[in-house]
DNA sequence: ACCCCGATCGTA
DNA sequence: ACGATCGGGGTT
């Protein structure tokens, strides 16, 4: 039996990510999340692509126009899930970052899950479909979650830095990170 | 109440 | 490169 992708990247013993990890500057968190082992229900793998959305001065951030019922979670404590619907059909998963009151989050855009074709989880909408994540998973504390776990990576992969995808404002920022 | 459009995806 | 698709966020 060969080692799975997630086992190869897992520290021994596995060390869960802490809330303070997510309280760091969002761009740093997004970069450091690349290669991080993830476990959700019977799925295990690593994070391969992320983007940072940083505060009310970031025009691409949902919270750029202030707090609304939807963006309220982004203003809350770090380490919580922010799930939103895009294009009327796709759910996307974020993890809230930075101090309470400062709206920011990391969008999880890609995963490599053990035993699942990469092409099925190489987009934010696609990975939520595979994991069966929807609005019911919004505003969950991912630091103390019975079914969702993130661990320190033993070693990360080489990381590409690029502009964010699919946005019309804030394209100057190099806040997308991809596992090479 | 309702209009409008998007942090996408799949097929060209 | 582009069109399909449509729920709900933001504003009326």
CSV table of C-alpha atoms (C1' of nucleotides) in Angstrom, one decimal:
chain,number,residue,atom,x,y,z
A,1,UNK,CA,0.0,0.0,0.0
A,2,UNK,CA,1.6,3.3,-1.1
A,3,UNK,CA,1.3,6.5,0.9
A,4,UNK,CA,-1.5,8.9,-0.1
A,5,UNK,CA,-1.0,12.5,-1.2
A,6,UNK,CA,-2.1,13.7,2.2
A,7,UNK,CA,0.1,11.4,4.2
A,8,UNK,CA,3.2,12.6,2.2
A,9,UNK,CA,2.5,16.1,3.3
A,10,UNK,CA,1.4,15.5,6.9
A,11,UNK,CA,3.7,16.3,9.8
A,12,UNK,CA,4.3,13.5,12.3
A,13,UNK,CA,2.4,13.6,14.6
A,14,UNK,CA,-0.2,15.8,12.8
A,15,UNK,CA,-0.4,19.3,14.2
A,16,UNK,CA,-3.7,21.1,13.7
A,17,UNK,CA,-3.6,24.7,12.4
A,18,UNK,CA,-4.4,27.1,15.2
A,19,UNK,CA,-6.6,30.2,15.1
A,20,UNK,CA,-3.6,32.4,15.4
A,21,UNK,CA,-2.4,31.0,12.1
A,22,UNK,CA,-5.4,32.6,10.5
A,23,UNK,CA,-5.0,35.8,12.4
A,24,UNK,CA,-1.9,36.6,10.4
A,25,UNK,CA,-2.0,38.9,7.3
A,26,UNK,CA,-4.3,37.4,4.8
A,27,UNK,CA,-1.8,37.2,1.9
A,28,UNK,CA,0.6,35.4,4.2
A,29,UNK,CA,-2.1,32.9,5.2
A,30,UNK,CA,-3.1,32.3,1.6
A,31,UNK,CA,0.5,31.6,0.6
A,32,UNK,CA,1.1,29.4,3.7
A,33,UNK,CA,-2.1,27.4,3.0
A,34,UNK,CA,-0.6,25.9,-0.2
A,35,UNK,CA,0.4,22.3,0.5
A,36,UNK,CA,-1.6,22.2,3.8
A,37,UNK,CA,-3.2,18.8,4.4
A,38,UNK,CA,-7.0,18.9,4.7
A,39,UNK,CA,-9.5,16.3,5.9
A,40,UNK,CA,-13.2,16.6,5.6
A,41,UNK,CA,-15.5,13.6,6.4
A,42,UNK,CA,-14.1,10.8,4.3
A,43,UNK,CA,-12.0,13.1,2.0
A,44,UNK,CA,-8.3,13.7,2.5
A,45,UNK,CA,-5.8,15.7,0.5
A,46,UNK,CA,-3.9,19.0,0.2
A,47,UNK,CA,-4.7,22.6,-0.7
A,48,UNK,CA,-3.3,23.4,-4.1
A,49,UNK,CA,-4.7,26.9,-4.9
A,50,UNK,CA,-5.8,29.9,-2.9
A,51,UNK,CA,-6.6,33.6,-3.2
A,52,UNK,CA,-6.5,36.4,-0.6
A,53,UNK,CA,-9.4,38.9,-0.3
A,54,UNK,CA,-8.3,41.7,2.0
A,55,UNK,CA,-10.4,44.3,3.7
A,56,UNK,CA,-12.6,47.1,2.6
A,57,UNK,CA,-9.9,48.7,0.5
A,58,UNK,CA,-9.7,45.6,-1.7
A,59,UNK,CA,-12.2,46.3,-4.5
A,60,UNK,CA,-12.5,42.6,-5.3
A,61,UNK,CA,-13.4,41.7,-1.7
A,62,UNK,CA,-17.0,41.1,-1.0
A,63,UNK,CA,-16.7,43.3,2.1
A,64,UNK,CA,-15.5,46.3,0.0
A,65,UNK,CA,-18.9,47.8,0.3
A,66,UNK,CA,-19.2,47.3,4.0
A,67,UNK,CA,-21.0,44.8,6.2
A,68,UNK,CA,-24.1,43.1,4.8
A,69,UNK,CA,-25.9,39.9,5.9
A,70,UNK,CA,-23.7,38.0,3.5
A,71,UNK,CA,-20.4,39.5,4.4
A,72,UNK,CA,-21.0,39.6,8.1
A,73,UNK,CA,-18.9,36.4,8.6
A,74,UNK,CA,-15.9,38.1,7.1
A,75,UNK,CA,-15.9,40.6,9.9
A,76,UNK,CA,-16.0,37.8,12.5
A,77,UNK,CA,-13.2,35.9,14.1
A,78,UNK,CA,-10.5,34.1,12.1
A,79,UNK,CA,-10.8,30.4,11.3
A,80,UNK,CA,-14.5,30.5,10.4
A,81,UNK,CA,-15.9,29.3,7.1
A,82,UNK,CA,-17.4,31.9,4.6
A,83,UNK,CA,-19.5,30.1,2.0
A,84,UNK,CA,-21.1,32.1,-0.8
A,85,UNK,CA,-23.0,31.3,-4.0
A,86,UNK,CA,-21.6,32.5,-7.3
A,87,UNK,CA,-23.3,32.7,-10.7
A,88,UNK,CA,-26.4,31.3,-9.1
A,89,UNK,CA,-25.0,27.8,-9.3
A,90,UNK,CA,-21.7,27.3,-7.5
A,91,UNK,CA,-20.8,27.4,-3.9
A,92,UNK,CA,-17.3,28.6,-2.9
A,93,UNK,CA,-15.4,28.1,0.4
A,94,UNK,CA,-13.3,30.7,2.2
A,95,UNK,CA,-11.6,30.8,5.5
A,96,UNK,CA,-11.9,34.0,7.5
A,97,UNK,CA,-8.6,35.7,8.4
A,98,UNK,CA,-7.1,38.5,10.6
A,99,UNK,CA,-8.6,40.2,13.7
A,100,UNK,CA,-12.3,40.4,14.4
A,101,UNK,CA,-13.7,43.5,12.8
A,102,UNK,CA,-11.3,43.4,9.8
A,103,UNK,CA,-13.1,41.7,6.9
A,104,UNK,CA,-10.8,39.4,5.1
A,105,UNK,CA,-10.6,35.7,3.9
A,106,UNK,CA,-8.8,33.2,1.8
A,107,UNK,CA,-10.7,31.6,-1.0
A,108,UNK,CA,-9.9,27.9,-1.4
A,109,UNK,CA,-9.6,27.5,-5.2
A,110,UNK,CA,-8.0,24.0,-5.6
A,111,UNK,CA,-7.5,20.7,-3.8
A,112,UNK,CA,-5.8,17.5,-4.6
A,113,UNK,CA,-7.8,14.8,-2.9
A,114,UNK,CA,-6.6,11.2,-2.4
A,115,UNK,CA,-8.2,8.9,-4.9
A,116,UNK,CA,-10.0,11.7,-6.8
A,117,UNK,CA,-9.0,13.1,-10.2
A,118,UNK,CA,-7.4,16.5,-9.8
A,119,UNK,CA,-9.6,17.8,-12.6
A,120,UNK,CA,-12.7,17.4,-10.3
A,121,UNK,CA,-11.3,19.7,-7.6
A,122,UNK,CA,-9.2,22.3,-9.5
A,123,UNK,CA,-11.8,25.1,-9.1
A,124,UNK,CA,-13.6,26.7,-6.2
A,125,UNK,CA,-17.0,25.7,-7.4
A,126,UNK,CA,-15.9,22.2,-8.4
A,127,UNK,CA,-14.3,21.4,-5.1
A,128,UNK,CA,-17.3,22.4,-3.1
A,129,UNK,CA,-19.4,20.2,-5.3
A,130,UNK,CA,-17.2,17.2,-4.6
A,131,UNK,CA,-17.1,17.9,-0.9
A,132,UNK,CA,-20.8,18.6,-0.9
A,133,UNK,CA,-20.3,22.0,0.8
A,134,UNK,CA,-23.1,24.6,0.5
A,135,UNK,CA,-24.7,27.4,2.6
A,136,UNK,CA,-25.3,25.0,5.5
A,137,UNK,CA,-21.5,25.0,6.0
A,138,UNK,CA,-21.3,28.8,6.3
A,139,UNK,CA,-20.0,30.3,9.5
A,140,UNK,CA,-18.5,27.1,10.9
A,141,UNK,CA,-15.6,27.3,13.3
A,142,UNK,CA,-13.0,25.3,11.4
A,143,UNK,CA,-10.5,25.4,14.3
A,144,UNK,CA,-12.8,23.2,16.4
A,145,UNK,CA,-14.7,21.3,13.9
A,146,UNK,CA,-15.5,17.5,14.2
A,147,UNK,CA,-15.4,16.9,10.5
A,148,UNK,CA,-13.1,19.5,9.0
A,149,UNK,CA,-9.4,19.5,9.8
A,150,UNK,CA,-6.4,21.4,8.6
A,151,UNK,CA,-2.8,20.4,9.6
A,152,UNK,CA,0.6,21.9,9.4
A,153,UNK,CA,2.4,20.8,6.3
A,154,UNK,CA,5.7,19.0,6.7
A,155,UNK,CA,6.9,20.6,3.5
A,156,UNK,CA,5.2,22.8,1.0
A,157,UNK,CA,5.5,22.5,-2.8
A,158,UNK,CA,6.9,25.2,-5.1
A,159,UNK,CA,4.5,28.1,-5.1
A,160,UNK,CA,3.5,30.2,-8.1
A,161,UNK,CA,2.2,33.8,-7.4
A,162,UNK,CA,-0.3,35.3,-9.9
A,163,UNK,CA,-3.1,37.9,-10.2
A,164,UNK,CA,-6.5,36.7,-8.9
A,165,UNK,CA,-8.9,35.0,-11.3
A,166,UNK,CA,-12.3,36.0,-12.4
A,167,UNK,CA,-12.3,39.5,-11.0
A,168,UNK,CA,-12.7,42.9,-12.7
A,169,UNK,CA,-11.2,45.1,-10.0
A,170,UNK,CA,-8.0,44.6,-8.0
A,171,UNK,CA,-6.3,42.7,-10.8
A,172,UNK,CA,-3.0,44.5,-10.0
A,173,UNK,CA,-2.6,42.5,-6.8
A,174,UNK,CA,-0.6,39.3,-6.9
A,175,UNK,CA,-2.7,37.5,-4.4
A,176,UNK,CA,-3.3,34.1,-6.0
A,177,UNK,CA,-1.1,31.2,-5.0
A,178,UNK,CA,-0.8,27.9,-6.8
A,179,UNK,CA,1.1,24.7,-6.1
A,180,UNK,CA,3.5,24.2,-9.0
B,1,DA,C1',-40.3,43.1,-4.3
B,2,DC,C1',-37.3,42.8,-7.9
B,3,DC,C1',-33.5,43.6,-10.9
B,4,DC,C1',-29.0,42.5,-12.2
B,5,DC,C1',-24.8,40.3,-12.3
B,6,DG,C1',-21.1,37.5,-10.7
B,7,DA,C1',-14.2,35.4,-6.3
B,8,DT,C1',-17.4,29.9,-12.5
B,9,DC,C1',-17.4,26.1,-15.6
B,10,DG,C1',-17.3,23.7,-19.8
B,11,DT,C1',-17.0,23.7,-24.5
B,12,DA,C1',-15.0,26.2,-28.6
C,1,DA,C1',-12.7,33.2,-26.1
C,2,DC,C1',-17.4,33.0,-24.8
C,3,DG,C1',-22.0,31.8,-23.6
C,4,DA,C1',-25.0,29.2,-20.3
C,5,DT,C1',-27.1,29.6,-16.1
C,6,DC,C1',-29.9,31.4,-11.9
C,7,DG,C1',-30.0,32.2,-6.8
C,8,DG,C1',-29.8,35.8,-3.9
C,9,DG,C1',-27.4,40.1,-2.5
C,10,DG,C1',-28.1,44.9,-2.5
C,11,DT,C1',-31.0,48.4,-3.3
C,12,DT,C1',-35.7,50.1,-4.4
